[in-house]
């Protein structure tokens, strides 16, 4: 998750690359009281890397449910259940990087820029996106069936690459379009949603995967037992109605990312988790009092 | 678990105390493929001490099932299920200590002595016992309904105390007998069981409860996932037919005990688990090719 005030200036002289990453993802949700039935596979996916081939895993607790985004290897671990809802599509993660012409280093691009240059044009084409923000980057998930429209829509502004077995292969519209036309360009009716800004502040952190075992019991406690009563404590101030329950863990291509509020952060050892150098805290903007569907919890 | 060749000599001049401990226990078993359904409560009972009032918890993997012995606070965490068998009785743990006359220090007594002075006399009275051996001591579990017979049978050789709220209260037969008679004294028909001695060697270890989080992921892996295929390894030599699957974890009154074979031990960091000073390894004697019921896996 990147948010730099100088990004517009920086990007003025840079070209932008859009990478279609080499993961095929499922978007699922587990209802709050159904999580106990998925403790076994989720702990395996989070902590036992040598027991699974899953390379893309994200678990997010929202006020409504647990959203789990994971590749097909990980998805195999989740048994069908009345507590598990599975979005029927295959989703592909996209990644936007700014590629300075005078330098070989690429740089992640912030969500403001992504909203303007990716999400808005795709919305014009009625293409839904699912944003997944981590410490390392922001993933834009699109449905596989929308890929040709995505490429058609974005290829004017982006150099588009498909990651295949670690290689970036340049990609062009005609390779995927198969005669598909862009969706019709009717303007979208603007919908007015109430905007809620919860009181709690969030931090976006990472840690060395080799130190993950050191925080295992704390992470398990927060993820799987935070809705159980604690025998030795009074109720947490986080049950305040003005606060929002949001906690996210992701393990993607070997990189760990954690998003939690400052209340949850206090339970973790301070020396293992690292945040960006500025140590900035975030506020969440919830759009709409009712869930808008998967991924409605967006950071700005 | 104590086994000293000199114990008979030592005990010649010592009196023996039998303590009825202040726990009311349930003896349950979970079938092998049902364990996934109990991951959530078991991880809570093992790792999250501040979320439970359970003070007596033992989980043992045997070749047939998982045997879980726990107090009523812990038992509340286990939801009824077709995968969970519950022995209907309440069991009480007994503890034998040798109380040297010339010293105030008490000493745990080994299983050989227990077999001779406790189990054999109780067997004469048709009282079943369940042995639970830990690093710290050996518990003899008896059914609560057998308690008066137990006291009648053992009070000649033992000073019997009941632990009540941390105090040891001397106890005598008349306080519990309520007119009950000793069971009839018919001799038990000896049954000849084949004796099996598996090839693997076992160690009995402990660790500081404060360092339990450091081995959490390894312990979770061994307890909950050792029957899943590993993606990055060939089959373990422990799947050898001459070896036996046996792993035990107990957390009783704040003390942790682990019994595992040398194959499992290699997965744990060597610097955290400690064994008795002699570092002795144990062989298991299995009596009977078929399970004899709960607690048939006995160490000698």
XYZ file of C-alpha atoms in Angstrom:
600
model
C 0.000 0.000 0.000
C 1.671 3.154 -1.169
C 0.452 6.695 -0.878
C 2.914 9.377 -1.830
C 1.921 12.965 -2.404
C 4.727 13.285 -4.922
C 3.624 10.353 -7.028
C 1.918 12.387 -9.725
C 5.054 14.412 -10.311
C 7.225 11.304 -10.345
C 4.992 9.485 -12.758
C 4.889 12.400 -15.177
C 8.127 11.237 -16.768
C 7.654 7.495 -16.302
C 5.902 4.853 -18.326
C 3.660 2.434 -16.501
C 3.681 -1.328 -16.729
C 0.741 -3.554 -15.953
C 1.691 -7.100 -14.988
C -0.792 -9.943 -15.143
C 0.576 -12.200 -12.443
C 0.914 -15.950 -12.684
C -1.810 -16.866 -10.167
C -5.355 -18.050 -10.739
C -7.399 -17.021 -7.731
C -10.675 -17.812 -6.023
C -12.502 -15.267 -3.898
C -14.402 -16.829 -1.012
C -16.004 -15.782 2.236
C -16.537 -17.642 5.491
C -19.293 -16.506 7.816
C -18.239 -15.339 11.269
C -19.456 -18.327 13.234
C -18.259 -20.775 10.586
C -14.570 -19.994 11.034
C -14.065 -22.768 13.604
C -14.775 -25.277 10.839
C -11.889 -23.933 8.763
C -9.242 -23.598 11.464
C -7.413 -26.716 10.300
C -6.921 -25.764 6.621
C -6.329 -22.067 7.359
C -3.593 -22.731 9.913
C -1.965 -25.044 7.395
C -2.066 -22.338 4.708
C -0.746 -19.654 7.054
C 1.982 -21.482 8.950
C 2.957 -24.734 7.259
C 4.510 -23.739 3.981
C 6.071 -27.130 3.352
C 2.684 -28.843 3.509
C 1.042 -26.845 0.731
C 1.797 -25.597 -2.791
C -0.402 -22.542 -2.254
C 1.505 -19.401 -3.309
C -1.210 -16.779 -2.920
C -3.193 -16.615 0.298
C -5.036 -13.743 1.921
C -7.374 -13.862 4.926
C -9.223 -10.717 5.955
C -11.625 -10.309 8.819
C -14.216 -7.649 8.076
C -17.202 -6.687 10.215
C -19.370 -9.026 8.127
C -17.248 -12.123 7.490
C -13.824 -13.539 6.698
C -12.778 -12.992 3.097
C -10.304 -15.550 1.810
C -8.543 -15.028 -1.519
C -6.295 -17.870 -2.575
C -4.972 -19.753 -5.562
C -6.354 -23.058 -6.726
C -3.817 -25.069 -4.703
C -5.002 -23.316 -1.563
C -8.655 -23.525 -2.541
C -8.395 -27.330 -2.653
C -7.825 -27.253 1.117
C -11.232 -25.700 1.835
C -13.954 -28.302 2.094
C -17.368 -27.302 0.733
C -19.589 -26.152 3.579
C -22.687 -24.139 4.258
C -20.351 -21.645 5.955
C -18.238 -21.065 2.836
C -19.386 -18.901 -0.060
C -17.355 -19.145 -3.239
C -17.472 -16.516 -5.969
C -17.808 -18.541 -9.157
C -15.127 -16.784 -11.222
C -11.413 -17.275 -11.549
C -9.691 -13.987 -10.723
C -6.306 -12.807 -11.970
C -4.137 -10.411 -9.962
C -2.747 -7.377 -11.767
C 0.082 -5.243 -10.546
C 0.912 -1.717 -11.707
C 4.529 -0.598 -11.625
C 5.989 2.688 -12.675
C 8.993 2.110 -14.909
C 11.229 5.182 -14.979
C 12.734 5.592 -18.463
C 16.123 6.606 -17.136
C 16.396 3.752 -14.678
C 15.961 0.016 -14.585
C 14.275 0.080 -11.186
C 10.541 -0.273 -11.091
C 8.374 1.182 -8.389
C 4.982 0.268 -7.058
C 2.215 2.724 -7.763
C -0.203 4.043 -5.153
C -3.908 3.415 -4.948
C -4.820 6.979 -5.926
C -3.056 6.558 -9.242
C -4.508 3.065 -9.635
C -8.010 4.365 -8.995
C -7.602 7.016 -11.669
C -5.774 5.042 -14.344
C -7.101 1.500 -13.837
C -10.268 1.249 -11.775
C -12.100 4.218 -13.293
C -11.500 3.193 -16.946
C -12.483 -0.403 -16.129
C -15.625 0.788 -14.338
C -16.552 2.612 -17.546
C -16.420 -0.826 -19.192
C -18.499 -2.405 -16.406
C -15.518 -4.467 -15.316
C -15.545 -5.197 -11.583
C -12.270 -5.162 -9.725
C -11.311 -6.454 -6.294
C -8.534 -4.495 -4.596
C -6.159 -6.358 -2.315
C -3.678 -4.059 -0.636
C -0.619 -5.430 1.114
C 2.516 -4.010 2.664
C 4.432 -4.793 -0.512
C 2.012 -3.712 -3.214
C -1.597 -3.307 -4.297
C -3.157 -6.103 -6.288
C -5.994 -5.378 -8.672
C -7.983 -8.572 -9.166
C -10.073 -8.922 -12.315
C -12.153 -11.829 -13.524
C -10.368 -14.016 -16.054
C -13.331 -13.714 -18.421
C -12.891 -9.918 -18.424
C -9.207 -10.104 -19.340
C -9.569 -9.159 -22.996
C -11.668 -6.114 -22.112
C -9.133 -5.185 -19.437
C -6.275 -5.330 -21.929
C -8.200 -3.444 -24.608
C -9.106 -0.767 -22.099
C -5.691 -0.324 -20.523
C -3.219 -0.964 -23.327
C -3.214 2.656 -24.430
C -1.811 3.807 -21.127
C 0.144 0.713 -20.014
C 2.751 -1.675 -21.287
C 1.067 -4.958 -20.461
C 3.021 -8.069 -19.504
C 1.930 -11.541 -18.579
C 4.046 -13.319 -15.979
C 4.662 -16.882 -17.092
C 6.939 -19.051 -14.984
C 8.839 -16.037 -13.673
C 9.237 -14.403 -17.111
C 7.427 -11.208 -18.171
C 5.996 -11.708 -21.643
C 4.727 -8.574 -23.474
C 1.080 -8.910 -24.334
C -1.208 -7.241 -26.815
C -4.916 -7.005 -27.207
C -5.187 -9.198 -30.288
C -3.618 -12.123 -28.428
C -6.581 -12.456 -26.140
C -9.483 -10.659 -27.758
C -10.731 -13.534 -29.935
C -13.185 -11.210 -31.608
C -14.504 -9.845 -28.311
C -15.606 -6.245 -28.407
C -15.225 -3.739 -25.642
C -18.269 -3.571 -23.457
C -20.672 -0.797 -24.383
C -19.615 2.611 -23.135
C -22.767 3.818 -21.413
C -21.967 6.140 -18.572
C -22.429 4.599 -15.145
C -25.185 6.118 -13.064
C -23.504 7.629 -10.052
C -24.742 6.094 -6.812
C -24.546 8.100 -3.618
C -23.350 6.009 -0.680
C -23.030 7.263 2.877
C -19.385 7.422 3.876
C -18.362 6.067 7.289
C -15.007 6.751 8.862
C -14.400 4.405 11.811
C -12.423 5.740 14.767
C -9.676 3.136 14.898
C -6.352 3.614 13.185
C -4.633 0.944 11.158
C -1.064 0.029 10.448
C 0.245 -1.941 7.508
C 3.135 -4.193 8.451
C 5.311 -7.018 7.320
C 7.668 -9.536 8.850
C 10.357 -11.927 7.785
C 8.646 -15.247 6.956
C 11.320 -17.025 8.998
C 10.089 -15.217 12.110
C 6.439 -16.085 11.488
C 6.618 -18.976 14.008
C 7.535 -16.454 16.716
C 4.183 -14.716 16.405
C 2.177 -17.859 15.661
C 0.249 -18.102 18.917
C -0.540 -14.376 18.942
C -1.645 -14.448 15.322
C -3.758 -17.551 15.914
C -5.309 -15.883 18.946
C -6.191 -12.710 17.045
C -7.419 -14.473 13.897
C -9.322 -17.404 15.344
C -10.245 -16.549 18.927
C -10.740 -12.788 19.114
C -14.503 -13.284 19.138
C -14.321 -15.716 22.080
C -14.541 -14.284 25.582
C -11.211 -13.996 27.356
C -11.215 -15.539 30.818
C -8.848 -13.011 32.338
C -9.785 -9.704 30.753
C -12.542 -7.161 30.639
C -14.122 -6.279 27.314
C -11.785 -4.643 24.863
C -12.281 -0.980 23.953
C -12.342 -2.155 20.341
C -15.888 -3.346 20.827
C -16.714 0.338 20.675
C -19.409 0.920 18.079
C -17.330 3.620 16.401
C -14.546 1.139 15.683
C -14.460 -1.401 12.918
C -13.302 -4.994 13.055
C -10.709 -5.371 10.344
C -7.628 -7.597 10.305
C -5.810 -8.918 7.304
C -3.043 -11.470 6.832
C -1.574 -12.321 3.473
C 1.232 -14.609 2.354
C 1.861 -14.044 -1.332
C 4.879 -15.381 -3.202
C 6.668 -15.710 0.131
C 5.942 -12.172 1.344
C 3.876 -11.572 4.458
C 1.656 -8.574 4.987
C -0.480 -7.687 7.993
C -3.068 -4.946 8.331
C -4.417 -4.398 11.822
C -5.608 -1.634 14.056
C -3.441 -0.237 16.821
C -5.415 -2.221 19.398
C -4.463 -5.541 17.792
C -0.919 -4.346 17.160
C -0.294 -4.028 20.905
C -0.615 -7.799 21.255
C 2.344 -8.461 18.959
C 6.012 -8.164 19.906
C 7.206 -4.776 18.693
C 10.599 -6.010 17.503
C 9.448 -8.474 14.844
C 6.864 -6.616 12.804
C 8.090 -3.765 10.677
C 6.165 -0.977 9.077
C 7.237 1.529 6.465
C 9.904 3.950 7.615
C 7.431 6.721 8.308
C 5.385 4.440 10.577
C 2.240 6.070 9.288
C -1.182 5.105 10.584
C -4.214 4.836 8.351
C -7.882 5.578 8.718
C -10.409 3.525 6.863
C -13.174 4.930 4.719
C -16.118 2.574 4.511
C -18.414 3.352 1.648
C -22.023 2.528 2.410
C -23.530 1.292 5.634
C -24.305 -2.039 4.024
C -21.698 -4.299 2.489
C -21.182 -3.549 -1.189
C -19.898 -7.064 -1.758
C -16.423 -8.474 -1.622
C -13.685 -5.972 -1.090
C -15.826 -3.093 0.043
C -13.340 -2.225 2.772
C -11.097 0.150 0.903
C -8.261 2.269 2.228
C -7.705 5.821 1.038
C 7.777 -40.913 34.530
C 10.371 -42.242 36.915
C 12.230 -45.495 36.812
C 15.038 -45.898 39.284
C 16.699 -49.212 39.988
C 17.322 -48.092 43.541
C 13.726 -47.215 44.265
C 12.882 -50.392 46.158
C 15.772 -49.831 48.535
C 14.879 -46.183 49.015
C 11.263 -46.922 49.690
C 12.074 -49.561 52.269
C 12.432 -46.891 54.920
C 9.845 -44.451 53.593
C 6.126 -44.148 54.016
C 4.033 -43.555 50.953
C 1.387 -40.909 50.440
C -1.468 -41.151 47.990
C -2.896 -37.813 46.907
C -6.336 -37.503 45.369
C -5.861 -34.441 43.209
C -8.334 -31.610 42.865
C -9.391 -32.296 39.265
C -12.494 -33.971 37.895
C -11.606 -35.484 34.554
C -13.257 -36.801 31.431
C -11.614 -39.422 29.248
C -12.461 -39.032 25.564
C -11.202 -40.219 22.224
C -11.299 -38.617 18.795
C -11.053 -40.831 15.733
C -8.079 -40.244 13.454
C -9.923 -38.581 10.599
C -12.108 -36.566 12.977
C -9.256 -34.521 14.427
C -9.695 -31.706 11.877
C -13.062 -30.973 13.472
C -11.431 -30.369 16.846
C -8.466 -28.268 15.765
C -10.068 -25.065 17.003
C -10.797 -26.126 20.617
C -7.605 -28.184 20.957
C -5.327 -25.345 19.850
C -7.108 -23.105 22.330
C -6.540 -25.612 25.145
C -2.884 -26.150 24.234
C -1.708 -22.631 23.471
C -4.136 -20.001 24.740
C -4.047 -20.303 28.496
C -5.751 -16.973 29.073
C -8.793 -18.033 27.072
C -9.625 -21.117 29.141
C -9.927 -22.176 32.778
C -8.865 -25.731 31.920
C -6.109 -26.866 34.303
C -5.707 -30.481 33.247
C -5.283 -31.305 29.575
C -3.649 -34.263 27.885
C -3.713 -35.167 24.192
C -2.162 -38.435 23.067
C -1.967 -39.792 19.567
C -1.979 -43.582 19.554
C -2.067 -45.864 16.516
C -5.853 -46.099 16.900
C -7.036 -42.602 17.814
C -6.398 -39.435 19.775
C -7.053 -39.816 23.488
C -7.960 -36.579 25.230
C -8.099 -36.419 29.025
C -9.222 -33.097 30.414
C -11.091 -31.470 33.244
C -14.669 -30.302 32.994
C -13.661 -26.757 32.006
C -11.735 -28.172 29.076
C -14.419 -30.702 28.227
C -16.908 -27.864 27.701
C -14.831 -26.774 24.703
C -15.401 -30.046 22.829
C -18.625 -30.014 20.856
C -20.517 -33.319 20.677
C -19.720 -35.073 17.416
C -19.825 -38.469 15.804
C -16.008 -38.295 15.876
C -15.816 -37.888 19.657
C -16.309 -40.774 22.070
C -16.750 -39.846 25.706
C -16.261 -42.321 28.534
C -19.272 -41.754 30.751
C -17.472 -41.591 34.109
C -15.816 -38.796 35.992
C -12.211 -39.785 36.694
C -10.022 -38.570 39.545
C -6.237 -38.390 39.254
C -4.185 -39.970 42.036
C -0.550 -39.317 42.680
C 1.804 -41.483 44.735
C 4.681 -39.818 46.543
C 7.287 -41.392 48.738
C 7.632 -39.432 51.950
C 11.000 -40.135 53.563
C 10.639 -40.192 57.361
C 13.895 -38.381 57.936
C 13.223 -35.654 55.419
C 10.466 -33.272 54.484
C 11.035 -33.718 50.766
C 8.643 -35.934 48.915
C 9.602 -37.868 45.846
C 7.611 -39.229 42.959
C 7.367 -42.979 42.763
C 8.057 -44.992 39.630
C 5.594 -47.027 37.642
C 7.046 -50.365 38.750
C 6.269 -49.551 42.360
C 2.877 -48.131 41.372
C 2.040 -51.282 39.455
C 2.870 -53.422 42.466
C 1.360 -51.338 45.248
C -1.578 -49.619 43.526
C -2.642 -51.169 40.240
C -2.361 -54.818 41.286
C -4.371 -54.425 44.534
C -7.020 -52.381 42.688
C -7.205 -54.981 39.923
C -7.955 -57.557 42.634
C -10.964 -55.362 43.460
C -11.958 -55.090 39.793
C -11.159 -51.394 39.820
C -9.976 -50.143 36.432
C -7.233 -47.575 36.324
C -6.014 -45.318 33.544
C -2.316 -44.476 33.715
C -1.183 -41.090 32.467
C 2.575 -40.684 32.586
C 4.192 -37.297 32.210
C 7.665 -35.862 32.560
C 6.793 -34.640 36.052
C 4.911 -37.589 37.499
C 2.627 -40.545 36.867
C -1.084 -40.026 37.340
C -3.302 -42.950 38.245
C -6.837 -42.144 37.141
C -9.709 -43.943 38.857
C -13.428 -43.542 38.400
C -15.032 -41.291 40.991
C -17.610 -43.997 41.763
C -14.763 -46.387 42.684
C -13.194 -43.945 45.126
C -14.418 -45.596 48.324
C -13.134 -48.992 47.173
C -9.842 -47.391 46.191
C -9.425 -45.862 49.635
C -10.459 -49.045 51.441
C -8.027 -51.038 49.351
C -5.042 -48.725 49.627
C -5.318 -47.157 53.071
C -3.352 -49.949 54.719
C -0.259 -49.134 52.712
C -0.746 -45.408 52.051
C -1.449 -42.207 53.898
C -4.282 -40.849 51.794
C -4.840 -37.130 51.256
C -7.413 -35.221 49.300
C -6.228 -32.008 47.663
C -8.800 -29.293 48.235
C -8.002 -25.794 47.027
C -4.258 -26.374 47.338
C -4.490 -27.956 50.816
C -3.832 -31.653 51.521
C -6.572 -32.980 53.780
C -6.000 -36.427 55.372
C -8.716 -38.842 54.398
C -10.025 -42.076 55.806
C -12.183 -44.827 54.489
C -15.235 -44.095 56.621
C -15.486 -40.582 55.184
C -16.385 -41.878 51.768
C -17.566 -45.440 52.158
C -21.237 -44.694 52.881
C -21.809 -48.327 53.676
C -20.163 -49.543 50.494
C -18.389 -52.846 50.772
C -15.202 -53.802 49.058
C -15.826 -55.542 45.792
C -15.746 -59.319 46.035
C -12.258 -60.755 46.104
C -12.468 -63.388 43.392
C -9.129 -63.917 41.754
C -8.897 -62.438 38.262
C -8.493 -64.981 35.503
C -5.117 -64.302 33.971
C -5.391 -63.423 30.296
C -2.441 -64.068 28.023
C -1.854 -61.197 25.617
C 0.798 -61.166 22.915
C 3.456 -58.603 23.734
C 4.664 -56.271 20.974
C 7.767 -54.155 21.268
C 7.846 -51.485 18.536
C 11.224 -50.489 17.139
C 11.082 -46.754 17.770
C 12.535 -45.184 20.872
C 10.781 -42.526 22.903
C 11.881 -39.597 24.969
C 9.960 -37.898 27.732
C 10.517 -34.167 27.795
C 9.333 -30.904 29.222
C 9.662 -27.232 28.475
C 9.098 -23.915 30.158
C 5.471 -22.902 29.459
C 6.723 -19.422 28.552
C 8.654 -20.916 25.640
C 5.681 -22.908 24.360
C 4.955 -20.251 21.683
C 8.427 -20.874 20.236
C 7.548 -24.440 19.324
C 3.915 -23.726 18.438
C 4.123 -24.228 14.684
C 6.224 -27.383 15.031
C 3.892 -28.796 17.661
C 0.825 -27.930 15.581
C 2.451 -29.564 12.569
C 3.244 -32.780 14.442
C -0.083 -32.991 16.272
C -2.524 -31.930 13.583
C -0.845 -32.460 10.215
C 1.518 -35.413 10.557
C -0.965 -37.620 8.735
C -1.178 -35.201 5.784
C 1.278 -35.680 2.938
C 4.190 -33.266 2.969
C 4.700 -31.502 -0.347
C 8.468 -31.366 -0.095
C 9.474 -34.645 1.504
C 9.583 -38.332 0.827
C 7.800 -40.705 3.159
C 9.144 -40.745 6.669
C 10.936 -43.843 7.969
C 8.451 -43.775 10.829
C 5.822 -45.222 8.549
C 7.769 -48.427 9.011
C 5.446 -51.189 10.152
C 7.717 -52.002 13.082
C 7.279 -48.498 14.492
C 4.341 -47.198 16.437
C 2.612 -43.852 16.162
C 2.617 -42.357 19.617
C 2.850 -38.702 20.620
C 1.639 -37.121 23.801
C 1.271 -33.538 24.971
C 0.014 -32.606 28.396
C -0.439 -29.308 30.202
C -1.360 -30.013 33.794
C -1.380 -27.393 36.544
C 0.937 -25.283 34.402
C 3.471 -28.030 33.706
C 4.103 -29.230 30.171
C 5.113 -32.755 29.282
C 5.848 -34.231 25.874
C 6.383 -37.861 24.931
C 7.565 -38.480 21.395
C 9.782 -40.799 19.442
C 13.234 -39.754 18.302
C 11.914 -39.191 14.774
C 9.465 -36.518 15.966
C 12.035 -35.078 18.360
C 14.310 -34.131 15.455
C 11.704 -31.620 14.275
C 11.922 -29.597 17.491
C 14.652 -27.125 18.393
C 17.098 -28.952 20.646
C 17.675 -26.011 22.982
C 14.128 -25.583 24.299
C 12.989 -29.056 25.254
C 14.662 -30.661 28.211
C 14.740 -34.254 29.263
C 15.877 -35.824 32.496
C 19.588 -35.492 33.187
C 20.385 -38.981 31.975
C 18.676 -38.311 28.642
C 17.388 -41.853 28.645
C 15.355 -43.242 25.772
C 12.413 -45.558 26.281
C 10.988 -48.498 24.428
C 7.288 -49.140 24.489
C 5.702 -52.452 25.363
C 2.313 -52.841 23.739
C 0.219 -55.517 25.319
C -2.070 -57.238 22.864
C -2.315 -56.765 19.134
C -5.769 -55.262 19.520
C -6.509 -52.183 21.573
C -7.386 -53.063 25.151
C -9.308 -49.837 25.549
C -8.228 -46.453 26.786
C -4.709 -46.262 28.053
C -3.468 -49.509 26.628
C -0.206 -47.914 25.582
C 1.825 -48.433 28.715
C 5.491 -47.737 29.313
C 7.679 -50.089 31.290
